[in-house]
PDB file of C-alpha atoms in Angstrom:
ATOM      1  CA  MET N   1       0.000   0.000   0.000  1.00  0.00           C
ATOM      2  CA  SER N   2       1.368   3.419  -0.967  1.00  0.00           C
ATOM      3  CA  SER N   3       2.347   5.852   1.789  1.00  0.00           C
ATOM      4  CA  LEU N   4       1.786   8.804  -0.561  1.00  0.00           C
ATOM      5  CA  SER N   5      -1.282  10.989  -0.249  1.00  0.00           C
ATOM      6  CA  GLU N   6      -3.494  11.358  -3.298  1.00  0.00           C
ATOM      7  CA  LEU N   7      -2.000  14.796  -4.062  1.00  0.00           C
ATOM      8  CA  GLU N   8       1.577  13.617  -3.522  1.00  0.00           C
ATOM      9  CA  HIS N   9       0.997  10.691  -5.892  1.00  0.00           C
ATOM     10  CA  ARG N  10      -0.414  12.988  -8.584  1.00  0.00           C
ATOM     11  CA  VAL N  11       2.556  15.350  -8.309  1.00  0.00           C
ATOM     12  CA  HIS N  12       5.175  12.598  -8.410  1.00  0.00           C
ATOM     13  CA  THR N  13       3.583  10.830 -11.388  1.00  0.00           C
ATOM     14  CA  CYS N  14       2.603  13.964 -13.326  1.00  0.00           C
ATOM     15  CA  THR N  15       3.386  13.915 -17.061  1.00  0.00           C
ATOM     16  CA  LEU N  16       1.534  17.074 -18.164  1.00  0.00           C
ATOM     17  CA  CYS N  17       4.752  18.690 -19.423  1.00  0.00           C
ATOM     18  CA  LYS N  18       6.169  15.562 -21.052  1.00  0.00           C
ATOM     19  CA  ILE N  19       4.462  16.277 -24.377  1.00  0.00           C
ATOM     20  CA  GLY N  20       5.072  18.612 -27.327  1.00  0.00           C
ATOM     21  CA  ASP N  21       7.991  21.006 -27.145  1.00  0.00           C
ATOM     22  CA  LEU N  22       7.843  21.065 -23.335  1.00  0.00           C
ATOM     23  CA  LYS N  23       9.408  17.610 -23.148  1.00  0.00           C
ATOM     24  CA  GLU N  24      12.614  19.174 -24.475  1.00  0.00           C
ATOM     25  CA  VAL N  25      12.945  21.409 -21.395  1.00  0.00           C
ATOM     26  CA  VAL N  26      11.259  19.257 -18.701  1.00  0.00           C
ATOM     27  CA  LYS N  27      13.427  16.150 -18.432  1.00  0.00           C
ATOM     28  CA  HIS N  28      13.495  15.433 -14.697  1.00  0.00           C
ATOM     29  CA  TYR N  29      10.961  14.069 -12.218  1.00  0.00           C
ATOM     30  CA  PRO N  30       8.695  16.491 -10.307  1.00  0.00           C
ATOM     31  CA  ILE N  31       9.660  17.652  -6.813  1.00  0.00           C
ATOM     32  CA  HIS N  32       6.701  17.912  -4.438  1.00  0.00           C
ATOM     33  CA  SER N  33       8.572  19.926  -1.794  1.00  0.00           C
ATOM     34  CA  PHE N  34      11.962  20.332  -0.183  1.00  0.00           C
ATOM     35  CA  GLY N  35      11.614  18.993   3.333  1.00  0.00           C
ATOM     36  CA  ASN N  36       8.273  18.233   4.939  1.00  0.00           C
ATOM     37  CA  PRO N  37       6.051  21.327   4.600  1.00  0.00           C
ATOM     38  CA  HIS N  38       3.213  19.991   6.741  1.00  0.00           C
ATOM     39  CA  GLY N  39       2.703  21.592  10.134  1.00  0.00           C
ATOM     40  CA  LYS N  40       4.862  24.607   9.222  1.00  0.00           C
ATOM     41  CA  GLU N  41       3.494  28.097   9.960  1.00  0.00           C
ATOM     42  CA  LEU N  42       5.629  29.682   7.229  1.00  0.00           C
ATOM     43  CA  LEU N  43       5.698  28.315   3.680  1.00  0.00           C
ATOM     44  CA  VAL N  44       8.223  29.632   1.157  1.00  0.00           C
ATOM     45  CA  VAL N  45       7.064  29.419  -2.463  1.00  0.00           C
ATOM     46  CA  GLY N  46       9.848  29.654  -5.023  1.00  0.00           C
ATOM     47  CA  LEU N  47       9.699  29.401  -8.798  1.00  0.00           C
ATOM     48  CA  ASN N  48      11.050  25.965  -9.687  1.00  0.00           C
ATOM     49  CA  PRO N  49      13.670  23.419  -8.650  1.00  0.00           C
ATOM     50  CA  SER N  50      17.155  23.554 -10.116  1.00  0.00           C
ATOM     51  CA  THR N  51      18.296  20.738 -12.402  1.00  0.00           C
ATOM     52  CA  ARG N  52      21.342  20.525 -10.109  1.00  0.00           C
ATOM     53  CA  GLU N  53      19.147  18.904  -7.453  1.00  0.00           C
ATOM     54  CA  TYR N  54      19.131  15.777  -9.619  1.00  0.00           C
ATOM     55  CA  GLU N  55      22.458  16.244 -11.394  1.00  0.00           C
ATOM     56  CA  ASP N  56      24.345  16.579  -8.086  1.00  0.00           C
ATOM     57  CA  ASN N  57      22.278  13.885  -6.312  1.00  0.00           C
ATOM     58  CA  TYR N  58      20.675  16.141  -3.720  1.00  0.00           C
ATOM     59  CA  VAL N  59      17.420  14.245  -4.354  1.00  0.00           C
ATOM     60  CA  SER N  60      16.780  10.692  -5.515  1.00  0.00           C
ATOM     61  CA  SER N  61      16.207  10.038  -9.206  1.00  0.00           C
ATOM     62  CA  SER N  62      14.712   6.598  -8.541  1.00  0.00           C
ATOM     63  CA  LYS N  63      11.881   5.425 -10.778  1.00  0.00           C
ATOM     64  CA  ASP N  64       9.979   4.631  -7.575  1.00  0.00           C
ATOM     65  CA  PRO N  65       7.916   7.736  -6.626  1.00  0.00           C
ATOM     66  CA  GLU N  66       7.926   6.727  -2.952  1.00  0.00           C
ATOM     67  CA  LYS N  67      11.731   6.684  -2.845  1.00  0.00           C
ATOM     68  CA  ARG N  68      11.867  10.069  -4.558  1.00  0.00           C
ATOM     69  CA  HIS N  69       9.284  11.432  -2.140  1.00  0.00           C
ATOM     70  CA  ASP N  70      11.211  10.161   0.898  1.00  0.00           C
ATOM     71  CA  SER N  71      14.420  11.829  -0.309  1.00  0.00           C
ATOM     72  CA  GLN N  72      12.566  15.114  -0.835  1.00  0.00           C
ATOM     73  CA  MET N  73      10.816  15.022   2.545  1.00  0.00           C
ATOM     74  CA  ASN N  74      14.151  14.331   4.289  1.00  0.00           C
ATOM     75  CA  TYR N  75      16.007  16.888   2.180  1.00  0.00           C
ATOM     76  CA  PHE N  76      17.246  19.101   5.029  1.00  0.00           C
ATOM     77  CA  GLN N  77      18.566  16.199   7.085  1.00  0.00           C
ATOM     78  CA  HIS N  78      21.718  16.050   4.947  1.00  0.00           C
ATOM     79  CA  GLY N  79      23.794  18.463   2.869  1.00  0.00           C
ATOM     80  CA  TYR N  80      21.601  20.656   0.707  1.00  0.00           C
ATOM     81  CA  TYR N  81      21.921  23.027  -2.237  1.00  0.00           C
ATOM     82  CA  GLY N  82      23.410  26.469  -1.468  1.00  0.00           C
ATOM     83  CA  PHE N  83      20.268  28.281  -2.646  1.00  0.00           C
ATOM     84  CA  PHE N  84      18.588  27.335   0.638  1.00  0.00           C
ATOM     85  CA  THR N  85      21.523  28.516   2.730  1.00  0.00           C
ATOM     86  CA  LYS N  86      21.119  31.975   1.179  1.00  0.00           C
ATOM     87  CA  LEU N  87      17.437  32.005   2.133  1.00  0.00           C
ATOM     88  CA  GLU N  88      18.208  31.281   5.778  1.00  0.00           C
ATOM     89  CA  LYS N  89      19.237  34.888   6.487  1.00  0.00           C
ATOM     90  CA  PHE N  90      15.561  35.875   6.258  1.00  0.00           C
ATOM     91  CA  PHE N  91      14.756  33.597   9.205  1.00  0.00           C
ATOM     92  CA  GLN N  92      17.211  35.111  11.699  1.00  0.00           C
ATOM     93  CA  GLY N  93      16.606  37.936  14.192  1.00  0.00           C
ATOM     94  CA  GLU N  94      12.943  38.744  14.830  1.00  0.00           C
ATOM     95  CA  ALA N  95      11.883  35.960  12.486  1.00  0.00           C
ATOM     96  CA  LYS N  96      13.830  33.350  14.467  1.00  0.00           C
ATOM     97  CA  THR N  97      12.144  34.471  17.668  1.00  0.00           C
ATOM     98  CA  ALA N  98       8.706  34.152  16.062  1.00  0.00           C
ATOM     99  CA  LEU N  99       9.452  30.833  14.355  1.00  0.00           C
ATOM    100  CA  LYS N 100      11.146  29.332  17.437  1.00  0.00           C
ATOM    101  CA  TRP N 101      13.569  27.185  15.454  1.00  0.00           C
ATOM    102  CA  VAL N 102      16.608  25.710  17.233  1.00  0.00           C
ATOM    103  CA  ASN N 103      19.132  24.068  14.893  1.00  0.00           C
ATOM    104  CA  THR N 104      17.927  25.072  11.430  1.00  0.00           C
ATOM    105  CA  PRO N 105      15.104  27.286  10.120  1.00  0.00           C
ATOM    106  CA  TRP N 106      13.782  24.345   8.094  1.00  0.00           C
ATOM    107  CA  GLU N 107      12.510  22.804  11.323  1.00  0.00           C
ATOM    108  CA  LYS N 108       9.787  25.454  11.174  1.00  0.00           C
ATOM    109  CA  VAL N 109       9.762  26.621   7.542  1.00  0.00           C
ATOM    110  CA  GLY N 110       8.320  24.679   4.608  1.00  0.00           C
ATOM    111  CA  PHE N 111       9.419  25.073   0.994  1.00  0.00           C
ATOM    112  CA  THR N 112       7.733  24.280  -2.288  1.00  0.00           C
ATOM    113  CA  ASP N 113       7.823  25.704  -5.793  1.00  0.00           C
ATOM    114  CA  LEU N 114       5.290  27.240  -8.146  1.00  0.00           C
ATOM    115  CA  THR N 115       6.390  24.746 -10.817  1.00  0.00           C
ATOM    116  CA  LYS N 116       7.390  21.260  -9.764  1.00  0.00           C
ATOM    117  CA  CYS N 117       9.892  20.117 -12.399  1.00  0.00           C
ATOM    118  CA  PRO N 118      13.407  21.432 -13.035  1.00  0.00           C
ATOM    119  CA  THR N 119      13.611  23.024 -16.481  1.00  0.00           C
ATOM    120  CA  ARG N 120      16.516  23.485 -18.849  1.00  0.00           C
ATOM    121  CA  ASN N 121      17.148  23.902 -22.558  1.00  0.00           C
ATOM    122  CA  GLU N 122      20.436  24.011 -24.470  1.00  0.00           C
ATOM    123  CA  LYS N 123      20.949  27.676 -23.500  1.00  0.00           C
ATOM    124  CA  GLY N 124      20.275  27.382 -19.785  1.00  0.00           C
ATOM    125  CA  GLN N 125      17.548  27.148 -17.202  1.00  0.00           C
ATOM    126  CA  TRP N 126      14.276  29.056 -16.673  1.00  0.00           C
ATOM    127  CA  THR N 127      15.317  32.468 -18.007  1.00  0.00           C
ATOM    128  CA  GLN N 128      16.283  30.952 -21.370  1.00  0.00           C
ATOM    129  CA  ILE N 129      12.979  29.151 -21.959  1.00  0.00           C
ATOM    130  CA  LYS N 130      10.359  30.622 -24.292  1.00  0.00           C
ATOM    131  CA  THR N 131       7.651  32.725 -22.638  1.00  0.00           C
ATOM    132  CA  SER N 132       4.977  30.460 -24.146  1.00  0.00           C
ATOM    133  CA  GLN N 133       6.653  27.442 -22.537  1.00  0.00           C
ATOM    134  CA  LYS N 134       6.846  29.178 -19.164  1.00  0.00           C
ATOM    135  CA  ARG N 135       3.135  29.948 -19.267  1.00  0.00           C
ATOM    136  CA  LEU N 136       2.239  26.353 -20.096  1.00  0.00           C
ATOM    137  CA  ILE N 137       4.440  24.965 -17.330  1.00  0.00           C
ATOM    138  CA  ILE N 138       3.003  27.389 -14.747  1.00  0.00           C
ATOM    139  CA  ASN N 139      -0.561  26.629 -15.863  1.00  0.00           C
ATOM    140  CA  ASN N 140       0.087  22.892 -15.620  1.00  0.00           C
ATOM    141  CA  CYS N 141       1.470  23.193 -12.081  1.00  0.00           C
ATOM    142  CA  GLN N 142      -0.609  25.933 -10.497  1.00  0.00           C
ATOM    143  CA  GLN N 143      -3.414  23.672  -9.262  1.00  0.00           C
ATOM    144  CA  TYR N 144      -0.893  21.548  -7.365  1.00  0.00           C
ATOM    145  CA  LEU N 145       0.277  24.627  -5.467  1.00  0.00           C
ATOM    146  CA  VAL N 146      -3.303  25.660  -4.687  1.00  0.00           C
ATOM    147  CA  GLU N 147      -3.996  22.222  -3.229  1.00  0.00           C
ATOM    148  CA  GLN N 148      -0.728  22.176  -1.279  1.00  0.00           C
ATOM    149  CA  ILE N 149      -1.510  25.497   0.379  1.00  0.00           C
ATOM    150  CA  ASP N 150      -5.041  24.318   1.150  1.00  0.00           C
ATOM    151  CA  GLN N 151      -3.666  21.191   2.841  1.00  0.00           C
ATOM    152  CA  ILE N 152      -0.722  22.777   4.662  1.00  0.00           C
ATOM    153  CA  LYS N 153      -2.683  25.853   5.800  1.00  0.00           C
ATOM    154  CA  PRO N 154       0.388  27.976   6.600  1.00  0.00           C
ATOM    155  CA  LYS N 155      -0.110  31.089   8.680  1.00  0.00           C
ATOM    156  CA  ALA N 156       2.091  33.046   6.258  1.00  0.00           C
ATOM    157  CA  ILE N 157       3.578  32.577   2.791  1.00  0.00           C
ATOM    158  CA  LEU N 158       6.852  34.068   1.596  1.00  0.00           C
ATOM    159  CA  ALA N 159       6.681  34.387  -2.202  1.00  0.00           C
ATOM    160  CA  TYR N 160      10.292  34.391  -3.390  1.00  0.00           C
ATOM    161  CA  GLY N 161      11.004  35.803  -6.830  1.00  0.00           C
ATOM    162  CA  ALA N 162       8.963  37.843  -9.299  1.00  0.00           C
ATOM    163  CA  ASP N 163       7.120  34.890 -10.849  1.00  0.00           C
ATOM    164  CA  ALA N 164       6.072  33.556  -7.449  1.00  0.00           C
ATOM    165  CA  CYS N 165       4.960  37.062  -6.403  1.00  0.00           C
ATOM    166  CA  ARG N 166       2.856  37.418  -9.563  1.00  0.00           C
ATOM    167  CA  CYS N 167       1.240  34.064  -8.827  1.00  0.00           C
ATOM    168  CA  PHE N 168      -0.335  35.595  -5.716  1.00  0.00           C
ATOM    169  CA  TYR N 169      -0.656  39.174  -7.003  1.00  0.00           C
ATOM    170  CA  PRO N 170      -0.893  39.381 -10.827  1.00  0.00           C
ATOM    171  CA  GLY N 171      -0.337  43.153 -10.734  1.00  0.00           C
ATOM    172  CA  TYR N 172       2.949  42.779  -8.857  1.00  0.00           C
ATOM    173  CA  LYS N 173       5.816  44.948 -10.112  1.00  0.00           C
ATOM    174  CA  GLN N 174       9.341  44.221  -8.979  1.00  0.00           C
ATOM    175  CA  ASP N 175      10.251  47.924  -8.968  1.00  0.00           C
ATOM    176  CA  ASP N 176       7.910  48.655  -6.067  1.00  0.00           C
ATOM    177  CA  ALA N 177       8.439  45.339  -4.261  1.00  0.00           C
ATOM    178  CA  PHE N 178       9.631  46.854  -1.019  1.00  0.00           C
ATOM    179  CA  THR N 179       6.807  49.369  -0.750  1.00  0.00           C
ATOM    180  CA  THR N 180       4.186  46.656  -1.272  1.00  0.00           C
ATOM    181  CA  MET N 181       6.116  43.872   0.376  1.00  0.00           C
ATOM    182  CA  LYS N 182       3.375  42.692   2.673  1.00  0.00           C
ATOM    183  CA  LYS N 183       0.074  41.545   1.200  1.00  0.00           C
ATOM    184  CA  LYS N 184      -1.456  39.666   4.120  1.00  0.00           C
ATOM    185  CA  PRO N 185      -0.729  36.861   4.636  1.00  0.00           C
ATOM    186  CA  VAL N 186       1.789  36.812   1.745  1.00  0.00           C
ATOM    187  CA  ILE N 187       5.213  38.447   2.019  1.00  0.00           C
ATOM    188  CA  LEU N 188       6.603  39.420  -1.386  1.00  0.00           C
ATOM    189  CA  VAL N 189      10.358  39.093  -1.852  1.00  0.00           C
ATOM    190  CA  PRO N 190      12.060  39.598  -5.252  1.00  0.00           C
ATOM    191  CA  GLN N 191      15.296  37.799  -6.011  1.00  0.00           C
ATOM    192  CA  ARG N 192      18.357  40.041  -6.244  1.00  0.00           C
ATOM    193  CA  GLN N 193      21.484  38.917  -8.051  1.00  0.00           C
ATOM    194  CA  GLY N 194      23.738  41.069  -5.905  1.00  0.00           C
ATOM    195  CA  GLY N 195      22.228  40.029  -2.595  1.00  0.00           C
ATOM    196  CA  TYR N 196      20.230  42.099  -0.121  1.00  0.00           C
ATOM    197  CA  PRO N 197      21.319  45.092   1.983  1.00  0.00           C
ATOM    198  CA  ILE N 198      21.077  44.381   5.707  1.00  0.00           C
ATOM    199  CA  GLN N 199      18.232  46.902   6.007  1.00  0.00           C
ATOM    200  CA  ILE N 200      16.121  44.923   3.520  1.00  0.00           C
ATOM    201  CA  ILE N 201      16.907  41.632   5.263  1.00  0.00           C
ATOM    202  CA  GLN N 202      15.766  43.145   8.560  1.00  0.00           C
ATOM    203  CA  ILE N 203      12.545  44.408   6.955  1.00  0.00           C
ATOM    204  CA  ILE N 204      11.788  40.909   5.676  1.00  0.00           C
ATOM    205  CA  GLN N 205      12.585  39.406   9.087  1.00  0.00           C
ATOM    206  CA  HIS N 206      10.221  41.921  10.684  1.00  0.00           C
ATOM    207  CA  GLN N 207       7.456  41.179   8.176  1.00  0.00           C
ATOM    208  CA  ILE N 208       7.737  37.458   8.902  1.00  0.00           C
ATOM    209  CA  ALA N 209       7.613  37.996  12.662  1.00  0.00           C
ATOM    210  CA  GLU N 210       4.751  40.490  12.455  1.00  0.00           C
ATOM    211  CA  THR N 211       2.658  38.192  10.251  1.00  0.00           C
ATOM    212  CA  LEU N 212       3.225  35.089  12.381  1.00  0.00           C
ATOM    213  CA  LEU N 213       2.541  36.871  15.667  1.00  0.00           C
ATOM    214  CA  GLU N 214      -0.724  38.509  14.571  1.00  0.00           C
TER     215      GLU N 214
END
């Protein structure tokens, strides 16, 4: 008997993007979440997994969906991709006090992505894919995210990156991200190539704490 929930099974066996020209950019298995998101008050929603998760063996590439799921749920119990280490600065300070984590923020913070499969074409990852392909992939995955949020029922969501922000607020503009950062109960955080000034990090920490403590 499978240990996967009905939603988890649908995500792990999804083939919606394995047809047409999408199959040229979606070549890896879906990733339901990084770590166990259930019971977490804060859920981070990113854009999509990196192909490096599979290429560098951070997650299992087994044909068995249960084995893949187990490796994803236990993701933060072993060495993990540096992207997540960079996110951890948002969960220090006021946010740490509100979250009450001890050893790692991922004890109290869940993570999933707007789109579930890593994407890559011959030129690179997401930014190099055609806009029409991006729209199809997002449309194929969006219902999974809706159902995940409905099941997890987080107290707050941190939307990380412009595409994730637009998922929750279609009118979102990255230029005014920090003046419209908080859209209860969603905290909007754009990605910045050069990193974040300490003042911005502290604002995000405060927004997390304020939202969780309300």
